[in-house]
């Protein structure tokens, strides 16, 4: 197997595909006056989690999922229109910019980064301490 197609990655991708198939099958029918969310609205969070598991890069996975959400907000209406793709990419970049420019989101991001750094330190230091 190649470096990308490991057992863990294959399982993560298979679980993502299975959840997508379940979402397609369980998508509610539209009722009078009520527009349900499309089945593909679960793709951005699934993409974020799957990419984080497969690549191990959390921030890049989250940014790609937000861009995918922006694309999905515009492209499904007219998938062959280049203008829809440009509009969807613009939506995704707007989502990223609004999230990054909010001070509360930046504080949460800084906190999570520091917590992950502490987890990395504990993972590296704990085996060294236990060997003494």
PDB file of C-alpha atoms in Angstrom:
ATOM      1  CA  UNK A   1       0.000   0.000   0.000  1.00  0.00           C
ATOM      2  CA  UNK A   2       1.098   3.539  -0.576  1.00  0.00           C
ATOM      3  CA  UNK A   3       1.732   6.007   2.222  1.00  0.00           C
ATOM      4  CA  UNK A   4      -1.691   7.627   1.756  1.00  0.00           C
ATOM      5  CA  UNK A   5      -3.748   4.466   1.471  1.00  0.00           C
ATOM      6  CA  UNK A   6      -3.113   2.933   4.865  1.00  0.00           C
ATOM      7  CA  UNK A   7      -5.632   0.856   6.759  1.00  0.00           C
ATOM      8  CA  UNK A   8      -6.599   3.796   8.997  1.00  0.00           C
ATOM      9  CA  UNK A   9      -7.139   6.088   5.994  1.00  0.00           C
ATOM     10  CA  UNK A  10      -9.157   3.483   4.132  1.00  0.00           C
ATOM     11  CA  UNK A  11     -11.385   2.941   7.164  1.00  0.00           C
ATOM     12  CA  UNK A  12     -11.878   6.709   7.616  1.00  0.00           C
ATOM     13  CA  UNK A  13     -12.799   7.146   3.951  1.00  0.00           C
ATOM     14  CA  UNK A  14     -15.144   4.142   4.040  1.00  0.00           C
ATOM     15  CA  UNK A  15     -16.918   5.497   7.131  1.00  0.00           C
ATOM     16  CA  UNK A  16     -17.286   8.905   5.443  1.00  0.00           C
ATOM     17  CA  UNK A  17     -18.730   7.266   2.322  1.00  0.00           C
ATOM     18  CA  UNK A  18     -21.110   5.135   4.409  1.00  0.00           C
ATOM     19  CA  UNK A  19     -22.380   8.178   6.301  1.00  0.00           C
ATOM     20  CA  UNK A  20     -22.929   9.991   2.995  1.00  0.00           C
ATOM     21  CA  UNK A  21     -24.907   7.034   1.641  1.00  0.00           C
ATOM     22  CA  UNK A  22     -27.015   6.952   4.813  1.00  0.00           C
ATOM     23  CA  UNK A  23     -27.650  10.688   4.479  1.00  0.00           C
ATOM     24  CA  UNK A  24     -28.753  10.261   0.872  1.00  0.00           C
ATOM     25  CA  UNK A  25     -31.121   7.453   1.812  1.00  0.00           C
ATOM     26  CA  UNK A  26     -32.517   9.183   4.885  1.00  0.00           C
ATOM     27  CA  UNK A  27     -32.932  12.639   3.334  1.00  0.00           C
ATOM     28  CA  UNK A  28     -36.383  13.941   4.245  1.00  0.00           C
ATOM     29  CA  UNK A  29     -38.912  14.776   1.587  1.00  0.00           C
ATOM     30  CA  UNK A  30     -39.924  18.420   1.316  1.00  0.00           C
ATOM     31  CA  UNK A  31     -43.239  19.267   2.893  1.00  0.00           C
ATOM     32  CA  UNK A  32     -45.492  22.218   2.236  1.00  0.00           C
ATOM     33  CA  UNK A  33     -43.739  25.432   3.237  1.00  0.00           C
ATOM     34  CA  UNK A  34     -40.765  23.585   4.762  1.00  0.00           C
ATOM     35  CA  UNK A  35     -37.514  23.288   2.836  1.00  0.00           C
ATOM     36  CA  UNK A  36     -35.314  20.604   4.449  1.00  0.00           C
ATOM     37  CA  UNK A  37     -31.558  20.877   4.294  1.00  0.00           C
ATOM     38  CA  UNK A  38     -30.057  18.940   1.386  1.00  0.00           C
ATOM     39  CA  UNK A  39     -28.269  15.693   2.167  1.00  0.00           C
ATOM     40  CA  UNK A  40     -24.909  17.171   1.196  1.00  0.00           C
ATOM     41  CA  UNK A  41     -25.025  19.682   4.066  1.00  0.00           C
ATOM     42  CA  UNK A  42     -23.192  17.076   6.184  1.00  0.00           C
ATOM     43  CA  UNK A  43     -20.227  16.963   3.781  1.00  0.00           C
ATOM     44  CA  UNK A  44     -18.191  19.904   5.182  1.00  0.00           C
ATOM     45  CA  UNK A  45     -18.039  18.613   8.785  1.00  0.00           C
ATOM     46  CA  UNK A  46     -17.442  15.070   7.565  1.00  0.00           C
ATOM     47  CA  UNK A  47     -14.690  16.341   5.283  1.00  0.00           C
ATOM     48  CA  UNK A  48     -13.080  18.248   8.154  1.00  0.00           C
ATOM     49  CA  UNK A  49     -13.053  15.228  10.464  1.00  0.00           C
ATOM     50  CA  UNK A  50     -11.940  12.778   7.780  1.00  0.00           C
ATOM     51  CA  UNK A  51      -9.130  15.002   6.516  1.00  0.00           C
ATOM     52  CA  UNK A  52      -7.970  15.650  10.075  1.00  0.00           C
ATOM     53  CA  UNK A  53      -7.810  11.911  10.715  1.00  0.00           C
ATOM     54  CA  UNK A  54      -6.136  11.092   7.404  1.00  0.00           C
ATOM     55  CA  UNK A  55      -3.624  13.948   7.214  1.00  0.00           C
ATOM     56  CA  UNK A  56      -3.201  14.877  10.870  1.00  0.00           C
ATOM     57  CA  UNK A  57      -3.374  18.574   9.949  1.00  0.00           C
ATOM     58  CA  UNK A  58      -6.300  20.122  11.752  1.00  0.00           C
ATOM     59  CA  UNK A  59      -6.240  23.739  10.577  1.00  0.00           C
ATOM     60  CA  UNK A  60      -5.778  22.879   6.908  1.00  0.00           C
ATOM     61  CA  UNK A  61      -8.587  20.320   7.133  1.00  0.00           C
ATOM     62  CA  UNK A  62     -10.885  22.865   8.719  1.00  0.00           C
ATOM     63  CA  UNK A  63     -10.061  25.503   6.097  1.00  0.00           C
ATOM     64  CA  UNK A  64     -10.701  23.056   3.243  1.00  0.00           C
ATOM     65  CA  UNK A  65     -14.008  22.037   4.800  1.00  0.00           C
ATOM     66  CA  UNK A  66     -15.103  25.674   5.081  1.00  0.00           C
ATOM     67  CA  UNK A  67     -14.164  26.266   1.429  1.00  0.00           C
ATOM     68  CA  UNK A  68     -16.104  23.125   0.484  1.00  0.00           C
ATOM     69  CA  UNK A  69     -19.095  24.482   2.394  1.00  0.00           C
ATOM     70  CA  UNK A  70     -18.864  27.708   0.433  1.00  0.00           C
ATOM     71  CA  UNK A  71     -18.728  25.808  -2.834  1.00  0.00           C
ATOM     72  CA  UNK A  72     -21.706  23.676  -1.833  1.00  0.00           C
ATOM     73  CA  UNK A  73     -23.707  26.797  -1.044  1.00  0.00           C
ATOM     74  CA  UNK A  74     -23.620  27.944  -4.672  1.00  0.00           C
ATOM     75  CA  UNK A  75     -22.542  25.175  -7.036  1.00  0.00           C
ATOM     76  CA  UNK A  76     -25.423  22.629  -6.732  1.00  0.00           C
ATOM     77  CA  UNK A  77     -27.917  25.067  -8.262  1.00  0.00           C
ATOM     78  CA  UNK A  78     -25.959  25.211 -11.528  1.00  0.00           C
ATOM     79  CA  UNK A  79     -22.926  22.882 -11.464  1.00  0.00           C
ATOM     80  CA  UNK A  80     -21.844  23.602 -15.036  1.00  0.00           C
ATOM     81  CA  UNK A  81     -21.728  27.370 -14.616  1.00  0.00           C
ATOM     82  CA  UNK A  82     -18.247  28.809 -14.013  1.00  0.00           C
ATOM     83  CA  UNK A  83     -19.899  31.808 -12.363  1.00  0.00           C
ATOM     84  CA  UNK A  84     -21.454  29.510  -9.736  1.00  0.00           C
ATOM     85  CA  UNK A  85     -18.024  28.026  -8.970  1.00  0.00           C
ATOM     86  CA  UNK A  86     -16.515  31.493  -8.607  1.00  0.00           C
ATOM     87  CA  UNK A  87     -19.428  32.582  -6.412  1.00  0.00           C
ATOM     88  CA  UNK A  88     -19.063  29.438  -4.277  1.00  0.00           C
ATOM     89  CA  UNK A  89     -15.330  29.995  -3.861  1.00  0.00           C
ATOM     90  CA  UNK A  90     -16.058  33.604  -2.898  1.00  0.00           C
ATOM     91  CA  UNK A  91     -18.584  32.372  -0.332  1.00  0.00           C
ATOM     92  CA  UNK A  92     -16.023  29.984   1.137  1.00  0.00           C
ATOM     93  CA  UNK A  93     -13.366  32.690   1.361  1.00  0.00           C
ATOM     94  CA  UNK A  94     -15.908  35.012   2.964  1.00  0.00           C
ATOM     95  CA  UNK A  95     -16.728  32.321   5.543  1.00  0.00           C
ATOM     96  CA  UNK A  96     -13.016  31.929   6.325  1.00  0.00           C
ATOM     97  CA  UNK A  97     -12.471  35.703   6.567  1.00  0.00           C
ATOM     98  CA  UNK A  98     -15.452  36.248   8.874  1.00  0.00           C
ATOM     99  CA  UNK A  99     -14.261  33.421  11.130  1.00  0.00           C
ATOM    100  CA  UNK A 100     -10.665  34.643  11.223  1.00  0.00           C
ATOM    101  CA  UNK A 101     -11.568  38.288  11.814  1.00  0.00           C
ATOM    102  CA  UNK A 102     -13.705  37.509  14.896  1.00  0.00           C
ATOM    103  CA  UNK A 103     -11.715  37.948  18.120  1.00  0.00           C
ATOM    104  CA  UNK A 104     -13.647  35.233  19.972  1.00  0.00           C
ATOM    105  CA  UNK A 105     -12.824  32.677  17.276  1.00  0.00           C
ATOM    106  CA  UNK A 106      -9.155  33.690  17.412  1.00  0.00           C
ATOM    107  CA  UNK A 107      -9.105  33.258  21.179  1.00  0.00           C
ATOM    108  CA  UNK A 108     -10.624  29.781  20.853  1.00  0.00           C
ATOM    109  CA  UNK A 109      -8.119  28.895  18.133  1.00  0.00           C
ATOM    110  CA  UNK A 110      -5.216  30.089  20.298  1.00  0.00           C
ATOM    111  CA  UNK A 111      -6.509  28.080  23.263  1.00  0.00           C
ATOM    112  CA  UNK A 112      -6.914  24.910  21.196  1.00  0.00           C
ATOM    113  CA  UNK A 113      -3.430  25.372  19.746  1.00  0.00           C
ATOM    114  CA  UNK A 114      -1.938  25.709  23.231  1.00  0.00           C
ATOM    115  CA  UNK A 115      -3.837  22.655  24.469  1.00  0.00           C
ATOM    116  CA  UNK A 116      -2.583  20.616  21.505  1.00  0.00           C
ATOM    117  CA  UNK A 117       0.962  21.818  22.196  1.00  0.00           C
ATOM    118  CA  UNK A 118       0.648  20.666  25.811  1.00  0.00           C
ATOM    119  CA  UNK A 119      -0.677  17.285  24.684  1.00  0.00           C
ATOM    120  CA  UNK A 120       2.338  16.950  22.364  1.00  0.00           C
ATOM    121  CA  UNK A 121       4.685  17.815  25.220  1.00  0.00           C
ATOM    122  CA  UNK A 122       3.046  15.244  27.491  1.00  0.00           C
ATOM    123  CA  UNK A 123       3.245  12.594  24.780  1.00  0.00           C
ATOM    124  CA  UNK A 124       6.958  13.264  24.281  1.00  0.00           C
ATOM    125  CA  UNK A 125       7.956  13.819  27.916  1.00  0.00           C
ATOM    126  CA  UNK A 126       5.886  11.087  29.609  1.00  0.00           C
ATOM    127  CA  UNK A 127       7.778   8.165  28.024  1.00  0.00           C
ATOM    128  CA  UNK A 128      11.068   9.814  28.997  1.00  0.00           C
ATOM    129  CA  UNK A 129       9.960  10.202  32.626  1.00  0.00           C
ATOM    130  CA  UNK A 130       8.629   6.649  32.821  1.00  0.00           C
ATOM    131  CA  UNK A 131      12.025   5.279  31.673  1.00  0.00           C
ATOM    132  CA  UNK A 132      13.793   6.766  34.721  1.00  0.00           C
TER     133      UNK A 132
END
